[in-house]
Short mmCIF file of C-alpha atoms in Angstrom, two decimals:
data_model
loop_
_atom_site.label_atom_id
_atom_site.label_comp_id
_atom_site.label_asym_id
_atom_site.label_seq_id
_atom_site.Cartn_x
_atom_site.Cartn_y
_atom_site.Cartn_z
CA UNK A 14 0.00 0.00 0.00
CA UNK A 15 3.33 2.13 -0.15
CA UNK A 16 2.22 3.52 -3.38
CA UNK A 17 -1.40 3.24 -4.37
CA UNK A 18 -1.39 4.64 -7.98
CA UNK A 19 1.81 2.06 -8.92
CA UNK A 20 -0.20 -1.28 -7.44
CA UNK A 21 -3.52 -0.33 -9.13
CA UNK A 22 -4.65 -1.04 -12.87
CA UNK A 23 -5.72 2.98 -14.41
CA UNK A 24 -9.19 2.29 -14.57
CA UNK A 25 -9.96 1.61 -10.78
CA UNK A 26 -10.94 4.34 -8.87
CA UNK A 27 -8.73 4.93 -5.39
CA UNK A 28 -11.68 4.43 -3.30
CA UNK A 29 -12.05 0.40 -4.54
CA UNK A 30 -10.12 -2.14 -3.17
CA UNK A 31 -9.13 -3.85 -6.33
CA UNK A 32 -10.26 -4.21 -9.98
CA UNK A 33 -13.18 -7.02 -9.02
CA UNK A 34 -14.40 -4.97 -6.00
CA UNK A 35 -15.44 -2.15 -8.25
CA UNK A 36 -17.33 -4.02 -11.04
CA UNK A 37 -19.20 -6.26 -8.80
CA UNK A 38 -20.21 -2.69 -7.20
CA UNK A 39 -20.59 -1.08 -10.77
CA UNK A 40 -23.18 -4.65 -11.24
CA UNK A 41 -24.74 -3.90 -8.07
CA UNK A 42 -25.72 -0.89 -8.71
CA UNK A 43 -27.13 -1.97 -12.45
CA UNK A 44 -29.35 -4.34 -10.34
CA UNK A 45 -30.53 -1.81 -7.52
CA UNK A 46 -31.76 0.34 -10.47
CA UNK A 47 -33.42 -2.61 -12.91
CA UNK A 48 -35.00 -3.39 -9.51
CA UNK A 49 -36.64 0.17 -9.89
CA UNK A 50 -37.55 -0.17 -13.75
CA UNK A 51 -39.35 -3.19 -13.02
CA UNK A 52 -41.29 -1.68 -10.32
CA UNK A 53 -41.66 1.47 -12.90
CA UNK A 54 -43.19 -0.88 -15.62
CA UNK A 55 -45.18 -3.08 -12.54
CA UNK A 56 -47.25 -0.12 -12.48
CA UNK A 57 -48.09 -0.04 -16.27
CA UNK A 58 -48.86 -4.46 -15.73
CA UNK A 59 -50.56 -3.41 -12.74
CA UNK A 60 -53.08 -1.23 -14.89
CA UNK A 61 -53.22 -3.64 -17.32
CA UNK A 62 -54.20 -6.08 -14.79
CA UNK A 63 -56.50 -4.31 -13.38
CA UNK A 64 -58.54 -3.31 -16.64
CA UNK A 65 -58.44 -6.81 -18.32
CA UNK A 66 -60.16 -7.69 -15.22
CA UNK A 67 -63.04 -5.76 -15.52
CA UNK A 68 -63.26 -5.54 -19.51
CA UNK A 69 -61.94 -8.63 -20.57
CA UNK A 70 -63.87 -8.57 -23.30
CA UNK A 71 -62.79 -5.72 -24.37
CA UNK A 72 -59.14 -7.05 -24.03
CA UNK A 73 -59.84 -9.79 -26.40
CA UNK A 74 -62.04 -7.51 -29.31
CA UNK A 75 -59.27 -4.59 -29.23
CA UNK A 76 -56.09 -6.71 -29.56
CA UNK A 77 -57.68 -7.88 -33.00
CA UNK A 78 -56.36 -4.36 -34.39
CA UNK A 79 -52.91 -5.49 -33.58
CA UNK A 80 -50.46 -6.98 -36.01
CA UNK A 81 -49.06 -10.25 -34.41
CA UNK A 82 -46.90 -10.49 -37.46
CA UNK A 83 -44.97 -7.69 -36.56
CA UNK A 84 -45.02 -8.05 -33.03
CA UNK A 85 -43.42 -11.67 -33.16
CA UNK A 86 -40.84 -9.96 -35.62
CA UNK A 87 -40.17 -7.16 -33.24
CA UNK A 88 -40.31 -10.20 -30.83
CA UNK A 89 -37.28 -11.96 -32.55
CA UNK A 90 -35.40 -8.75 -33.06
CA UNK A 91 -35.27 -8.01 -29.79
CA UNK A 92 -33.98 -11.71 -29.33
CA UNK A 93 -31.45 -11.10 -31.64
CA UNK A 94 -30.16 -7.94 -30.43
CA UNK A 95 -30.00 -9.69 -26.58
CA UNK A 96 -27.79 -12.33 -28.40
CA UNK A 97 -25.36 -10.00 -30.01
CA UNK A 98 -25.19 -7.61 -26.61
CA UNK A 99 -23.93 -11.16 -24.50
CA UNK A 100 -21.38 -12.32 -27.39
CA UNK A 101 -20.40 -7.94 -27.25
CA UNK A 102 -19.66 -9.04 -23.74
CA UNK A 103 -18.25 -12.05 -24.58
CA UNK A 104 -15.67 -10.61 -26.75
CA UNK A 105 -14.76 -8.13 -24.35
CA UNK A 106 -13.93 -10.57 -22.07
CA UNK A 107 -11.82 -12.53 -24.84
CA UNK A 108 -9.96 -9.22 -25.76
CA UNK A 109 -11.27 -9.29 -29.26
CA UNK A 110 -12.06 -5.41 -30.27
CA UNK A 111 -13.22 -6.16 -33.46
CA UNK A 112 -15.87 -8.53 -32.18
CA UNK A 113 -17.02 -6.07 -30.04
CA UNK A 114 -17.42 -3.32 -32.30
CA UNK A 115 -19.08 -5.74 -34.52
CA UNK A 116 -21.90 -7.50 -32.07
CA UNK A 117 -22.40 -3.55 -31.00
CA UNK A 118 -23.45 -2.29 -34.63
CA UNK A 119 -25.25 -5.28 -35.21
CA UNK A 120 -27.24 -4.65 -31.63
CA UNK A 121 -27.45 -1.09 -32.52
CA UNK A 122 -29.19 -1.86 -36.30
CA UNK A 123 -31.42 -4.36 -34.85
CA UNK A 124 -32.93 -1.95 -32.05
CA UNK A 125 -33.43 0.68 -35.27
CA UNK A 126 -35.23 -1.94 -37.19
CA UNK A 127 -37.33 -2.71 -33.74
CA UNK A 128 -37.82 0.86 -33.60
CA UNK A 129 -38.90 1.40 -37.41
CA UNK A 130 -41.29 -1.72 -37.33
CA UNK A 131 -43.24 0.16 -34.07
CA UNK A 132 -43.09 3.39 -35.76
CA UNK A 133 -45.34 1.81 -38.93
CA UNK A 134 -47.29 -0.17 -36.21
CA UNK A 135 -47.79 3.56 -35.01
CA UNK A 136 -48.68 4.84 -38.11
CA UNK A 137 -51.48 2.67 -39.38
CA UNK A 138 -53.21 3.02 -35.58
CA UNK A 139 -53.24 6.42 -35.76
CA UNK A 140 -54.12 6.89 -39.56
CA UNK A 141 -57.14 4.67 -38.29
CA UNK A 142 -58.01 7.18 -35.25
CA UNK A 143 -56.78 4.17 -33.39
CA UNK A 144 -55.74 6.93 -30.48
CA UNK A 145 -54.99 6.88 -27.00
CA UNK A 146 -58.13 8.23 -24.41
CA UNK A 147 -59.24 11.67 -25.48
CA UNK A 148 -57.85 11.36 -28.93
CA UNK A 149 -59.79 8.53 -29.52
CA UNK A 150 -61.61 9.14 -33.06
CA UNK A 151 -61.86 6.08 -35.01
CA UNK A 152 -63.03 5.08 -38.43
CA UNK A 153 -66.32 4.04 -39.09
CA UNK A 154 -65.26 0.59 -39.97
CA UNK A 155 -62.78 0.31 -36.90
CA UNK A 156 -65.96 1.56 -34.46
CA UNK A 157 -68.36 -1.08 -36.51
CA UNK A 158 -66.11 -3.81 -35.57
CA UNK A 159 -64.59 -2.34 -32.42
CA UNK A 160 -67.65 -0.74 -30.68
CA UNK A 161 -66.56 -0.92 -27.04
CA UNK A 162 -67.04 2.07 -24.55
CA UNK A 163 -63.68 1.62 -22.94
CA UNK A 164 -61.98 0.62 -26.39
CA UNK A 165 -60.19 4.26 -25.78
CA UNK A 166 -58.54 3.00 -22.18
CA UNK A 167 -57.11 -0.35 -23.89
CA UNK A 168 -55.13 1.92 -26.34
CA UNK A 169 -54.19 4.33 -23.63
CA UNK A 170 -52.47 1.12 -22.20
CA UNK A 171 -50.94 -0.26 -25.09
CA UNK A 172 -49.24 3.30 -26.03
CA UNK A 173 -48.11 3.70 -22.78
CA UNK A 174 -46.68 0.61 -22.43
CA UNK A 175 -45.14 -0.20 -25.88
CA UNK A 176 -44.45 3.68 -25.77
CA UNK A 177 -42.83 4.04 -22.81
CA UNK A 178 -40.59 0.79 -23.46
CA UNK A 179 -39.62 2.28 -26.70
CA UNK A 180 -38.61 5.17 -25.02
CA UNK A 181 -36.25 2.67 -23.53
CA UNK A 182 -34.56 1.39 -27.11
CA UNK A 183 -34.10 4.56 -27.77
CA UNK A 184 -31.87 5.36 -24.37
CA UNK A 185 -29.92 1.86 -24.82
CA UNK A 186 -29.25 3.14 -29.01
CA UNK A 187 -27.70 6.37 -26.94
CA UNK A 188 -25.65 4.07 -24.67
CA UNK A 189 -24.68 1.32 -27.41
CA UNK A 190 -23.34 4.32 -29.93
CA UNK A 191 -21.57 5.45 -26.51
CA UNK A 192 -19.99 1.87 -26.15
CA UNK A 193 -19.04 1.41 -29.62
CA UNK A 194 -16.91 4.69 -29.65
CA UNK A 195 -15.23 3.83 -26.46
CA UNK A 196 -14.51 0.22 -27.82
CA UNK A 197 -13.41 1.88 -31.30
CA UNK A 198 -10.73 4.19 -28.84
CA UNK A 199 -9.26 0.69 -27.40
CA UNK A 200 -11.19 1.18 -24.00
CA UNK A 201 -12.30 -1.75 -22.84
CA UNK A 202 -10.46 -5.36 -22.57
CA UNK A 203 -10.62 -8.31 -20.07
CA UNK A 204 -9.46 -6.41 -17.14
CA UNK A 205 -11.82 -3.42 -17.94
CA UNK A 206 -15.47 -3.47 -19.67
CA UNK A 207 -17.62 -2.47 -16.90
CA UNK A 208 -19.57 0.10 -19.13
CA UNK A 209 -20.32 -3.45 -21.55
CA UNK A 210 -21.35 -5.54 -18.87
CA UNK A 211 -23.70 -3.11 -17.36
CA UNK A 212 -25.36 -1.70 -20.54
CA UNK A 213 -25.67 -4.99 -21.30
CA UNK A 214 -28.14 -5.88 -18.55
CA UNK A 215 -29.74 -2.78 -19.20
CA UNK A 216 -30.11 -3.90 -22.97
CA UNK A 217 -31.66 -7.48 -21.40
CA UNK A 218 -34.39 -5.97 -18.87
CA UNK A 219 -35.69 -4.64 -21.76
CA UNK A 220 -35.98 -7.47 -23.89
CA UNK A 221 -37.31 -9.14 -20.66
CA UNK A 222 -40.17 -6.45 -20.49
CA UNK A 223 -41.40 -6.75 -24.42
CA UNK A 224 -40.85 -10.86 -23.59
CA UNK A 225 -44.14 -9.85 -21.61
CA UNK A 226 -45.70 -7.01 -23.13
CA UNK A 227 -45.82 -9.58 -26.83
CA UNK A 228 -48.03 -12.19 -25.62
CA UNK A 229 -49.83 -10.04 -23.23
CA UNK A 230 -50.55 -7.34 -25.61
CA UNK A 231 -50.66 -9.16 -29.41
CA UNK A 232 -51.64 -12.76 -28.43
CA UNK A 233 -54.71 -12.65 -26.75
CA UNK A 234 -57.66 -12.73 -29.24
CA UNK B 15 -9.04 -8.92 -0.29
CA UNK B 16 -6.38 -10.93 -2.36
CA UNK B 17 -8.87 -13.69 -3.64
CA UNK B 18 -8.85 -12.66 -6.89
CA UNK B 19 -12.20 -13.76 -8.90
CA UNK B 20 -12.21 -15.06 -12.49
CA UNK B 21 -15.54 -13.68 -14.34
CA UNK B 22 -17.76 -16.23 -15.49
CA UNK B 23 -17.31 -16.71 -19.98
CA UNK B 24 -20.33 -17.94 -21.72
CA UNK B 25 -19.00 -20.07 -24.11
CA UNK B 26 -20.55 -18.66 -27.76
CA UNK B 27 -22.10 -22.54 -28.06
CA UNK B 28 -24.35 -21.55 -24.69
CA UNK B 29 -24.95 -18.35 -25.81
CA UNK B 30 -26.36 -18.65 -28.90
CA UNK B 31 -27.91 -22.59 -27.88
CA UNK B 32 -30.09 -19.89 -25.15
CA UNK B 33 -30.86 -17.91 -28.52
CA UNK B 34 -32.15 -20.45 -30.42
CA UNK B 35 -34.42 -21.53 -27.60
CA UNK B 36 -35.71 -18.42 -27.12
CA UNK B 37 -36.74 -18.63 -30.72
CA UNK B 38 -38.20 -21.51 -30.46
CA UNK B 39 -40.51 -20.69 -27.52
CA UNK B 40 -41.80 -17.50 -29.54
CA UNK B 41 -42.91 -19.58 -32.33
CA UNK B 42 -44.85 -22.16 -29.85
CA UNK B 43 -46.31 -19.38 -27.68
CA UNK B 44 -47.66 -17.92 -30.85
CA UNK B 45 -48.41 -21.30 -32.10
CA UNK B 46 -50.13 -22.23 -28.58
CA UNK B 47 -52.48 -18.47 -29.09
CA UNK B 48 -53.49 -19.65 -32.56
CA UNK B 49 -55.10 -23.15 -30.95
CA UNK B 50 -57.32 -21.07 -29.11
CA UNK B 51 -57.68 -22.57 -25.74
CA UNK B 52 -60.55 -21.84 -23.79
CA UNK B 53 -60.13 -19.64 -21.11
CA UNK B 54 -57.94 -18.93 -18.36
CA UNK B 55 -55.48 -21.98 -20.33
CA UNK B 56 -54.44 -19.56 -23.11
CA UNK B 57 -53.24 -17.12 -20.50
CA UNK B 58 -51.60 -19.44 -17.71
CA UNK B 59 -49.81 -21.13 -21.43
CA UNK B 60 -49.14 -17.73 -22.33
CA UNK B 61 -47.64 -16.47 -19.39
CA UNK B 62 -45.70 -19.87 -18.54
CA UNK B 63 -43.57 -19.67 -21.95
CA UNK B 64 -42.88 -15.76 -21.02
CA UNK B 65 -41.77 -16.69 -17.54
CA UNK B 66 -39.65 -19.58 -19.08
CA UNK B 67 -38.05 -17.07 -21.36
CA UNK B 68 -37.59 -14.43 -18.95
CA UNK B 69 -35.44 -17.16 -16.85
CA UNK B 70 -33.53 -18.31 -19.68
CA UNK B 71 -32.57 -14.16 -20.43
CA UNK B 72 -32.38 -13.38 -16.29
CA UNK B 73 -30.04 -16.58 -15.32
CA UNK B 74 -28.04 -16.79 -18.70
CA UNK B 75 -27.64 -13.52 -20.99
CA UNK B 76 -27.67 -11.44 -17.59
CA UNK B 77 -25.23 -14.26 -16.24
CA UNK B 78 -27.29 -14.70 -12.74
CA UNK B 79 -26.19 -18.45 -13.14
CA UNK B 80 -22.69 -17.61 -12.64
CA UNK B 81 -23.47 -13.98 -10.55
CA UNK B 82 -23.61 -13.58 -6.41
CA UNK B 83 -26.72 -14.51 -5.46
CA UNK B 84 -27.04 -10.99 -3.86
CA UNK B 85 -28.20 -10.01 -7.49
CA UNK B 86 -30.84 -12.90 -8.11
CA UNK B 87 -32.17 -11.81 -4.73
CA UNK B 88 -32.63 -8.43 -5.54
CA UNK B 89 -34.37 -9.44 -9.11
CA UNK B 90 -36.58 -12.40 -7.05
CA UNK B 91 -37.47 -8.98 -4.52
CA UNK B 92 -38.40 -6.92 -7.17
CA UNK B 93 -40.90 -9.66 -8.43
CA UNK B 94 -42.44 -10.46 -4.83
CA UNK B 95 -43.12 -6.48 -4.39
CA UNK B 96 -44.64 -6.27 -7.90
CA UNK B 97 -46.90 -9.52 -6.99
CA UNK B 98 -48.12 -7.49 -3.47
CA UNK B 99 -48.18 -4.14 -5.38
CA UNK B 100 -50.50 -6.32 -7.90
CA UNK B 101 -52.53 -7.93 -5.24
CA UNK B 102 -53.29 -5.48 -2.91
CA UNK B 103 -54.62 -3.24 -5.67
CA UNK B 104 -56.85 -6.78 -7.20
CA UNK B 105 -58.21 -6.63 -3.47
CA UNK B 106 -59.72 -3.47 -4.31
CA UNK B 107 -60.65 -3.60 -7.59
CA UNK B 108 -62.03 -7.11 -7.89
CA UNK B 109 -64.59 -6.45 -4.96
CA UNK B 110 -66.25 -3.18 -6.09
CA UNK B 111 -70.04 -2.83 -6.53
CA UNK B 112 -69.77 -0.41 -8.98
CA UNK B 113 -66.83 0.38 -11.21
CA UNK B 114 -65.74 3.52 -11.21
CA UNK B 115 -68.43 5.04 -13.71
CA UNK B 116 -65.40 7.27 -15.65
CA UNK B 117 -62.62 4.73 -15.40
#
């Protein structure tokens, strides 16, 4: 402990004791705050909950004017991007940068295409008047077919719920552009890719959330 | 502290054998919805292949297997507050004469 600076790698901070110490902290802390975005989205399943219980019918007529097609696509993307993130990790761990940089751009181009496929998901709902509460205002054919009083409060749910965990691509496309330019700089290796590992269980939690929101949400007519 | 811990490496075999089976349980979950079951199976089905999934992503891609199980506690304490946050609110909800007329 004569010198501290001299016995310690560059990337760990004085106050850790070693190089393990401070990414099973750095993990920790990942978990402590998925621990809070599950209880964020447990509200949104709550409500859902909640309303299929007292309109299940309603449930089962609305979901009719979703795609399943392109949910079980968006479904498999998300798969596929959750497989790339653990072999980005992987190769981090095996000191191969161009792995790394590679499983990132594929991760980031998959959550685009994820993204695009919800944005003409979007699109046709809304061209339809297929709107959340108040904006509610569909087409005579969707209110022939769809002619529930509450049909408004099912789509209030879905856009919150698909909208709110896009929200959440979006943030990991910010942190995975972040990663790649750190692992295009020579940052990270096997002693060092913190930043990896925990954007990387970010990247899962929300693949674990639309693992839910699919079947809940697209599979239930 | 001089233990010094190896992290866990997925081998890319594991990794992408816990890819294809997620695959695989999207296409019978979707498969199972098309059958349609009568009521409450299609939603117990349902929600046991998500539940499988969401293990296979929690203990493998997120590395839980190999992790403290300091972590797997905290994910397993998330869960059992969502399940009381879910319940309590049922108690309400489920016993009401009247629904709430503007809900």
């Amino acid at each position: 402990m004569a010198n501290h600076s001299a016995t310690h790698p560059k990337h760990v901070h004085h106050h850790f004791v070693d190089s393990n110490q401070q990414f099973e902290s750095a993990k920790l802390g990942m978990w402590v705050f998925l621990v809070n975005e599950i209880l964020f989205f447990g509200g949104l399943f709550c409500a859902y909950i909640i309303f299929r219980a007292w309109y299940p019918e309603l449930f089962t007529q609305a979901a009719l004017e979703l795609n399943t097609f392109w949910g079980a696509v968006n479904t498999v993307v998300l798969i596929g991007s959750s497989l790339t993130v653990a072999m980005a990790i992987r190769s981090a761990q095996n000191n191969q940068k161009r792995g790394l940089e590679i499983n990132l751009l594929i991760t980031i181009l998959l959550a685009c295409v994820f993204l695009v496929i919800k944005y003409f998901e979007y699109e046709h709902k809304l061209h339809l008047g297929i709107a959340p509460g108040s904006f509610w205002n569909p087409t005579p054919e969707i209110a022939a077919v769809l002619d529930h009083p509450k049909a408004n409060i099912f789509f209030g749910i879905y856009y919150m719920m698909t909208g709110v965990h896009g929200l959440h691509v979006i943030v990991g496309i910010g942190l995975m552009i972040w990663l790649y330019i750190r692992a295009r700089k020579g940052h990270f290796n096997s002693e060092y890719y913190t930043p990896v590992e925990i954007t990387g269980l970010y990247w899962h939690l929300v693949d674990l959330i639309w693992i839910f929101l699919f079947p809940l949400l697209y599979l239930i007519e | 502290m001089s233990e010094h811990h190896e992290h866990h490496i997925a081998s890319a075999k594991q990794l992408w054998g816990i890819g294809i089976a997620l695959l695989i349980l999207t296409v019978l979950t979707v498969t199972v919805a098309g059958l349609g079951l009568p009521s409450p199976f299609d939603i117990l089905t349902a929600m046991a292949i998500a539940l499988t999934k969401a293990f296979l992503v929690a203990a493998f891609f997120m590395g839980l297997y190999w992790d403290t199980k300091f972590n797997s506690m905290l994910l397993i304490g998330a869960l059992a507050f969502f399940i009381l946050m879910v319940s309590i609110t049922l108690l309400d909800t489920l016993y009401r004469d009247d629904i709430v007329p503007s809900f």
